[in-house]
């Protein structure tokens, strides 16, 4: 398939629109790189900000990992950065430990894996893969990024204030988060946390509305929902989850603001602290937990689904096989989307929740494991009898499946209320969510970057470095997080500054040291990625038009697509995106823009039927005038 | 110091990698003429997949078996047995799935690595298979949940009438205990009555308060149902006793409870574990601030006779803080003096004086 371009048919009437756009977008530096409304540039802005946050969030975890692995170690060398948070004897301050944990969690979950992952790939891929010139509202999309940027700056600033950033855990449960008397981080730090999160939510909502309306309205001709790549399905459903759940967090945060600043008692009741009985009565800390987890649980799917979508695409492409059970994959994602809203209270089994509600949520929770299991089986079957090409993206995707299995299965323990009594808030939970949410999403992010880098920057990343990066990260992640299961089963609670204080928890000193060393090495290995990323951006091999021989539409754009994506009209779509290794086909892939009429040798019987309809449609289109150069 | 070494190590690593990278680049350039679909590294990666599987399986099995005693904790309560049973049943079910799926994943990755002369199988779906692997997990999960649900409802059922009641209150940063005394009823409390000494906010207008006593160690009898009434004074805490498989948040403004039957005394546990230093403890499992990691309270599980003996030696709180008699309404003073045991004191004191 020489360039493939001679086979592209274009959607009628889209050309004029493009010319019109062209006039607008040979802008200056500011409109091209900063206040850009081009979804591709916005995606890159998200990616850059996300990568910056990932390194910062990782660094914070390294600091507290040092404390856990080498309790009481002399951290005086950090004094230049951390100042008063390192005390006279060179030890890390315990409240600052909690602040580090809190910031690490907040940054990783929201700023890296929500904004960095969805923000990058929803923005980048939705228009390119559905055949649209841009998002439904480029302006709102730009605002979405800049609200995120604002949120980032506020959160970043909070790290440097004197009383320290928020320190009540990433869930910021009141009363701890409501009362500055309880912990210094609940003063200005917490205020900034709330402000940043409000901006963040605004950003998410604007992004989400855009993703949804773009997918619904701007699909190119022929791109029916049943022909959407699974990436798009996952971004679409993710956006729906976000749109329905973030407002609830917003409400929860707002009430917390009221309690903190205006003397209301939504979450506060009968509190005696710092020698004083507070006037608040009648509030309920559990109310906050309900509101938080109504977002908090869907949030794990907000970071998970895009990763699974990316993996589906990467695995199918590099196994040279159709994704197995496309409909089941879509169905299970829809199932997960719906169920993700009715399981939140499994985080609250021992919170004082009515035990009967606990039973209900236990049943609902274990139902959600079924669609997740289906996805794993489908990935496995996709690999079965494939012809696997191990690009770095493919390696990360296979690694992702492995991590998803490991982390997902431990969810079955935690979803069981009886077992959760013991495991709740222990390191078992830390192990569970780092595997299933942290690592899986992170691997999805990496797979996406390696896979779409050639499209983003017109150059290839270095494969060998990619391989080293993958193996170091994959082995590292398992070495860091798998042992935490044992520590959790042994009963170690999370968010503990130190375990040496008591005899019973003294048992895993060597294991904790091991984990910390593994974490440092794994974190260090990310430098390979950073190097590869920036080096290849300028010096990488030039990317061919379709380096992975993939079926989706983005690979039909020029090497450097301008704002508007296709220089001519938008290609039409005739088939699903997974025609890999179709029997009797000339090549082992048939892109979506190739009509069935062009592939009589490989069409399946039911596809012959659509043939006639296809031809009818084309007659009205000057099909023999492709616009490619 | 250690940090410095790590830092240097990381830098060295980066330098080494960079050098290797340059060399590989040069080699690549030198032989970039042959245009194959995949390079030899495909085979290497496939082999590494297999190596990873074997290595990880080895480590996992070795550690799980060799260190079993280290990471499992003994059970000290009746319901703990059921919880652990559920845990290990789940471990078995998920373990089987874990092994099968991981093995398939890595074996497939190795076996189906790219081969020039092969073509992938076009296999877009198979409804029968998909129904099977939707229904089978659903059944397995249903079984597990059902088991868990039974254990859960037992644990959270209403405490027996004759349960020994103890109040546990979390505060920054410790646990405070209160026993109901002879009348078996805990007196009312009100957070506005809290002061430096009366940290519970005990309300002495309630008769039931008079004989309540406090303690610094949680004494409980073996083999009897114990009902913990749990509350918090300032922020969230969580009562966590690993050996009892017990965890329940302490919530300001909303008392919670947990009942259980301890089935091994501290002494028996020491024997069983061959560890003379063993103690049961309450830990805190909900982040509550600076001292969260250091909130510990010792528990003593003893034979019922010893427990009763201990209990009779405890003086009511009012008796130890007679100043608070002033807070008792005039009409109840007499009752307060009697049920707090103060009159015994007085009797004794006057006897002493008489001598
Ligand atoms: C460099 C790799 C990482 C390491 C070594 C690491 C380590 C840790 C550890 C040890 C804790 C528990 C601390 C405690 O409870 O005292 C923790 C908490 C947490 N981590 Fe990570 N983590 C890493 C990456 C990630 C990623 C990628 C995510 C994204 C989901 C993440 C999300 C969280 C969250 C949400 C918490 C809970 C924070 C809280 O308790 O409030 N981490 N991390
Ligand atoms: Cu959840
Ligand atoms: Cu605590």
mmCIF file of C-alpha atoms in Angstrom, chain A residues 270-463:
data_model
loop_
_atom_site.group_PDB
_atom_site.id
_atom_site.type_symbol
_atom_site.label_atom_id
_atom_site.label_comp_id
_atom_site.label_asym_id
_atom_site.label_seq_id
_atom_site.Cartn_x
_atom_site.Cartn_y
_atom_site.Cartn_z
ATOM 1 C CA UNK A 270 -18.928 17.711 68.939
ATOM 2 C CA UNK A 271 -15.281 18.503 68.617
ATOM 3 C CA UNK A 272 -12.934 19.325 71.434
ATOM 4 C CA UNK A 273 -9.534 20.297 70.172
ATOM 5 C CA UNK A 274 -6.582 22.302 71.414
ATOM 6 C CA UNK A 275 -8.228 22.880 74.786
ATOM 7 C CA UNK A 276 -11.416 24.220 73.319
ATOM 8 C CA UNK A 277 -14.869 22.855 72.584
ATOM 9 C CA UNK A 278 -15.971 24.017 69.134
ATOM 10 C CA UNK A 279 -19.525 25.273 68.718
ATOM 11 C CA UNK A 280 -20.286 23.023 65.719
ATOM 12 C CA UNK A 281 -22.869 20.322 66.229
ATOM 13 C CA UNK A 282 -24.948 18.155 63.925
ATOM 14 C CA UNK A 283 -22.499 17.725 61.076
ATOM 15 C CA UNK A 284 -21.276 14.385 59.817
ATOM 16 C CA UNK A 285 -17.783 13.472 58.669
ATOM 17 C CA UNK A 286 -19.404 10.582 56.813
ATOM 18 C CA UNK A 287 -21.258 12.973 54.562
ATOM 19 C CA UNK A 288 -17.956 14.185 53.246
ATOM 20 C CA UNK A 289 -16.771 10.639 52.705
ATOM 21 C CA UNK A 290 -19.849 9.842 50.656
ATOM 22 C CA UNK A 291 -19.401 12.926 48.514
ATOM 23 C CA UNK A 292 -15.688 12.364 48.116
ATOM 24 C CA UNK A 293 -15.942 8.738 47.130
ATOM 25 C CA UNK A 294 -18.805 9.407 44.782
ATOM 26 C CA UNK A 295 -16.080 11.002 42.737
ATOM 27 C CA UNK A 296 -13.206 9.073 44.255
ATOM 28 C CA UNK A 297 -14.244 5.674 43.059
ATOM 29 C CA UNK A 298 -15.230 6.689 39.523
ATOM 30 C CA UNK A 299 -11.934 8.555 39.538
ATOM 31 C CA UNK A 300 -10.039 5.287 39.527
ATOM 32 C CA UNK A 301 -11.856 4.407 36.323
ATOM 33 C CA UNK A 302 -11.180 7.880 34.980
ATOM 34 C CA UNK A 303 -7.497 7.082 35.185
ATOM 35 C CA UNK A 304 -7.928 3.445 34.217
ATOM 36 C CA UNK A 305 -10.195 3.433 31.173
ATOM 37 C CA UNK A 306 -8.034 5.621 28.909
ATOM 38 C CA UNK A 307 -5.097 3.359 29.699
ATOM 39 C CA UNK A 308 -7.152 0.320 28.760
ATOM 40 C CA UNK A 309 -8.331 2.013 25.583
ATOM 41 C CA UNK A 310 -4.797 2.845 24.545
ATOM 42 C CA UNK A 311 -3.710 -0.687 25.318
ATOM 43 C CA UNK A 312 -6.472 -2.173 23.183
ATOM 44 C CA UNK A 313 -5.322 -0.126 20.250
ATOM 45 C CA UNK A 314 -1.636 -0.831 20.745
ATOM 46 C CA UNK A 315 -2.100 -4.539 21.325
ATOM 47 C CA UNK A 316 -4.291 -5.029 18.265
ATOM 48 C CA UNK A 317 -1.886 -3.094 16.067
ATOM 49 C CA UNK A 318 1.215 -4.874 17.249
ATOM 50 C CA UNK A 319 -0.293 -8.320 17.506
ATOM 51 C CA UNK A 320 -1.396 -7.758 13.916
ATOM 52 C CA UNK A 321 -4.759 -9.127 14.970
ATOM 53 C CA UNK A 322 -8.199 -7.685 15.467
ATOM 54 C CA UNK A 323 -8.957 -6.956 19.079
ATOM 55 C CA UNK A 324 -10.865 -9.978 20.279
ATOM 56 C CA UNK A 325 -14.500 -9.322 21.113
ATOM 57 C CA UNK A 326 -14.805 -5.679 20.134
ATOM 58 C CA UNK A 327 -18.421 -5.617 21.246
ATOM 59 C CA UNK A 328 -17.634 -7.261 24.553
ATOM 60 C CA UNK A 329 -14.849 -4.731 25.073
ATOM 61 C CA UNK A 330 -17.214 -1.842 24.492
ATOM 62 C CA UNK A 331 -19.897 -3.546 26.543
ATOM 63 C CA UNK A 332 -17.590 -4.114 29.470
ATOM 64 C CA UNK A 333 -16.446 -0.504 29.384
ATOM 65 C CA UNK A 334 -20.040 0.667 29.423
ATOM 66 C CA UNK A 335 -20.707 -1.759 32.266
ATOM 67 C CA UNK A 336 -17.744 -0.415 34.198
ATOM 68 C CA UNK A 337 -18.906 3.135 33.566
ATOM 69 C CA UNK A 338 -22.335 2.505 34.989
ATOM 70 C CA UNK A 339 -21.227 0.321 37.870
ATOM 71 C CA UNK A 340 -18.466 2.726 38.833
ATOM 72 C CA UNK A 341 -21.155 5.003 40.211
ATOM 73 C CA UNK A 342 -22.667 2.500 42.579
ATOM 74 C CA UNK A 343 -19.726 1.076 44.445
ATOM 75 C CA UNK A 344 -18.261 4.105 46.202
ATOM 76 C CA UNK A 345 -19.076 3.049 49.741
ATOM 77 C CA UNK A 346 -16.717 0.081 49.553
ATOM 78 C CA UNK A 347 -14.165 2.603 50.761
ATOM 79 C CA UNK A 348 -16.257 3.080 53.867
ATOM 80 C CA UNK A 349 -16.962 -0.413 55.188
ATOM 81 C CA UNK A 350 -15.473 0.410 58.587
ATOM 82 C CA UNK A 351 -16.199 4.127 58.611
ATOM 83 C CA UNK A 352 -19.284 3.735 60.745
ATOM 84 C CA UNK A 353 -21.486 3.117 57.731
ATOM 85 C CA UNK A 354 -24.600 1.103 58.406
ATOM 86 C CA UNK A 355 -23.512 -2.544 58.027
ATOM 87 C CA UNK A 356 -26.530 -3.239 55.859
ATOM 88 C CA UNK A 357 -25.347 -0.653 53.354
ATOM 89 C CA UNK A 358 -21.983 -2.314 53.583
ATOM 90 C CA UNK A 359 -23.564 -5.562 52.409
ATOM 91 C CA UNK A 360 -25.220 -3.853 49.456
ATOM 92 C CA UNK A 361 -22.009 -2.220 48.369
ATOM 93 C CA UNK A 362 -20.139 -5.464 48.731
ATOM 94 C CA UNK A 363 -22.464 -7.129 46.233
ATOM 95 C CA UNK A 364 -22.284 -4.216 43.805
ATOM 96 C CA UNK A 365 -18.526 -4.075 44.049
ATOM 97 C CA UNK A 366 -17.962 -7.656 43.156
ATOM 98 C CA UNK A 367 -20.206 -7.299 40.114
ATOM 99 C CA UNK A 368 -17.826 -4.710 38.688
ATOM 100 C CA UNK A 369 -15.071 -7.302 38.745
ATOM 101 C CA UNK A 370 -16.846 -9.238 36.003
ATOM 102 C CA UNK A 371 -16.416 -6.736 33.148
ATOM 103 C CA UNK A 372 -12.825 -6.219 34.249
ATOM 104 C CA UNK A 373 -12.208 -9.957 34.029
ATOM 105 C CA UNK A 374 -13.771 -10.051 30.577
ATOM 106 C CA UNK A 375 -11.337 -7.403 29.424
ATOM 107 C CA UNK A 376 -8.360 -9.409 30.593
ATOM 108 C CA UNK A 377 -9.562 -12.566 28.865
ATOM 109 C CA UNK A 378 -10.100 -10.595 25.689
ATOM 110 C CA UNK A 379 -6.591 -9.190 25.770
ATOM 111 C CA UNK A 380 -5.197 -12.660 26.223
ATOM 112 C CA UNK A 381 -7.170 -13.991 23.301
ATOM 113 C CA UNK A 382 -6.036 -11.081 21.179
ATOM 114 C CA UNK A 383 -2.439 -12.102 21.810
ATOM 115 C CA UNK A 384 -3.180 -15.757 21.125
ATOM 116 C CA UNK A 385 -1.953 -16.746 17.668
ATOM 117 C CA UNK A 386 -0.911 -13.202 16.919
ATOM 118 C CA UNK A 387 2.292 -12.121 15.276
ATOM 119 C CA UNK A 388 3.634 -9.897 17.975
ATOM 120 C CA UNK A 389 5.919 -6.997 17.281
ATOM 121 C CA UNK A 390 7.459 -5.751 20.503
ATOM 122 C CA UNK A 391 7.584 -2.032 20.075
ATOM 123 C CA UNK A 392 8.125 -0.194 23.353
ATOM 124 C CA UNK A 393 4.424 0.686 23.297
ATOM 125 C CA UNK A 394 3.546 -2.985 22.915
ATOM 126 C CA UNK A 395 5.798 -3.937 25.808
ATOM 127 C CA UNK A 396 4.155 -1.373 28.051
ATOM 128 C CA UNK A 397 0.751 -2.659 26.995
ATOM 129 C CA UNK A 398 1.588 -6.251 27.802
ATOM 130 C CA UNK A 399 3.092 -5.092 31.075
ATOM 131 C CA UNK A 400 -0.123 -3.226 31.713
ATOM 132 C CA UNK A 401 -2.199 -6.366 31.306
ATOM 133 C CA UNK A 402 0.012 -8.177 33.776
ATOM 134 C CA UNK A 403 -0.251 -5.362 36.308
ATOM 135 C CA UNK A 404 -3.978 -5.104 35.767
ATOM 136 C CA UNK A 405 -4.354 -8.777 36.635
ATOM 137 C CA UNK A 406 -2.177 -8.513 39.728
ATOM 138 C CA UNK A 407 -3.794 -5.363 40.998
ATOM 139 C CA UNK A 408 -7.314 -6.273 39.986
ATOM 140 C CA UNK A 409 -7.374 -9.575 41.800
ATOM 141 C CA UNK A 410 -6.497 -8.015 45.137
ATOM 142 C CA UNK A 411 -9.571 -5.852 44.678
ATOM 143 C CA UNK A 412 -11.612 -8.990 45.240
ATOM 144 C CA UNK A 413 -10.214 -9.171 48.759
ATOM 145 C CA UNK A 414 -10.874 -5.543 49.492
ATOM 146 C CA UNK A 415 -14.362 -5.584 48.010
ATOM 147 C CA UNK A 416 -15.287 -8.268 50.516
ATOM 148 C CA UNK A 417 -16.355 -6.320 53.575
ATOM 149 C CA UNK A 418 -15.398 -9.110 55.974
ATOM 150 C CA UNK A 419 -11.833 -9.223 54.695
ATOM 151 C CA UNK A 420 -11.652 -5.460 54.366
ATOM 152 C CA UNK A 421 -12.090 -5.089 58.109
ATOM 153 C CA UNK A 422 -8.569 -6.376 58.399
ATOM 154 C CA UNK A 423 -7.001 -4.955 55.250
ATOM 155 C CA UNK A 424 -8.537 -1.510 55.149
ATOM 156 C CA UNK A 425 -5.942 1.265 55.425
ATOM 157 C CA UNK A 426 -3.032 -1.132 55.491
ATOM 158 C CA UNK A 427 -0.229 -1.469 52.990
ATOM 159 C CA UNK A 428 -2.277 -4.114 51.229
ATOM 160 C CA UNK A 429 -4.430 -1.270 49.962
ATOM 161 C CA UNK A 430 -1.376 0.722 48.979
ATOM 162 C CA UNK A 431 -0.133 -2.269 46.983
ATOM 163 C CA UNK A 432 -3.537 -2.809 45.412
ATOM 164 C CA UNK A 433 -4.146 0.663 44.128
ATOM 165 C CA UNK A 434 -0.602 1.328 43.052
ATOM 166 C CA UNK A 435 -0.771 -1.716 40.828
ATOM 167 C CA UNK A 436 -4.271 -1.413 39.482
ATOM 168 C CA UNK A 437 -4.547 2.327 39.262
ATOM 169 C CA UNK A 438 -1.084 3.847 39.520
ATOM 170 C CA UNK A 439 0.952 1.428 37.482
ATOM 171 C CA UNK A 440 -1.710 0.496 34.967
ATOM 172 C CA UNK A 441 -2.474 4.095 34.138
ATOM 173 C CA UNK A 442 1.166 4.984 34.114
ATOM 174 C CA UNK A 443 1.899 2.144 31.722
ATOM 175 C CA UNK A 444 -1.016 3.258 29.562
ATOM 176 C CA UNK A 445 0.432 6.737 29.483
ATOM 177 C CA UNK A 446 3.820 5.384 28.472
ATOM 178 C CA UNK A 447 2.355 3.086 25.827
ATOM 179 C CA UNK A 448 0.493 6.055 24.414
ATOM 180 C CA UNK A 449 3.536 8.276 24.317
ATOM 181 C CA UNK A 450 5.703 5.670 22.620
ATOM 182 C CA UNK A 451 2.968 4.797 20.154
ATOM 183 C CA UNK A 452 1.886 8.280 19.113
ATOM 184 C CA UNK A 453 5.180 10.088 19.481
ATOM 185 C CA UNK A 454 5.854 9.726 15.727
ATOM 186 C CA UNK A 455 2.579 11.467 14.998
ATOM 187 C CA UNK A 456 3.116 14.133 17.602
ATOM 188 C CA UNK A 457 6.634 15.095 16.659
ATOM 189 C CA UNK A 458 7.189 13.551 13.241
ATOM 190 C CA UNK A 459 10.107 11.554 14.606
ATOM 191 C CA UNK A 460 10.672 8.138 16.124
ATOM 192 C CA UNK A 461 11.719 7.545 19.702
ATOM 193 C CA UNK A 462 14.685 5.281 20.125
ATOM 194 C CA UNK A 463 13.592 1.673 20.474
#
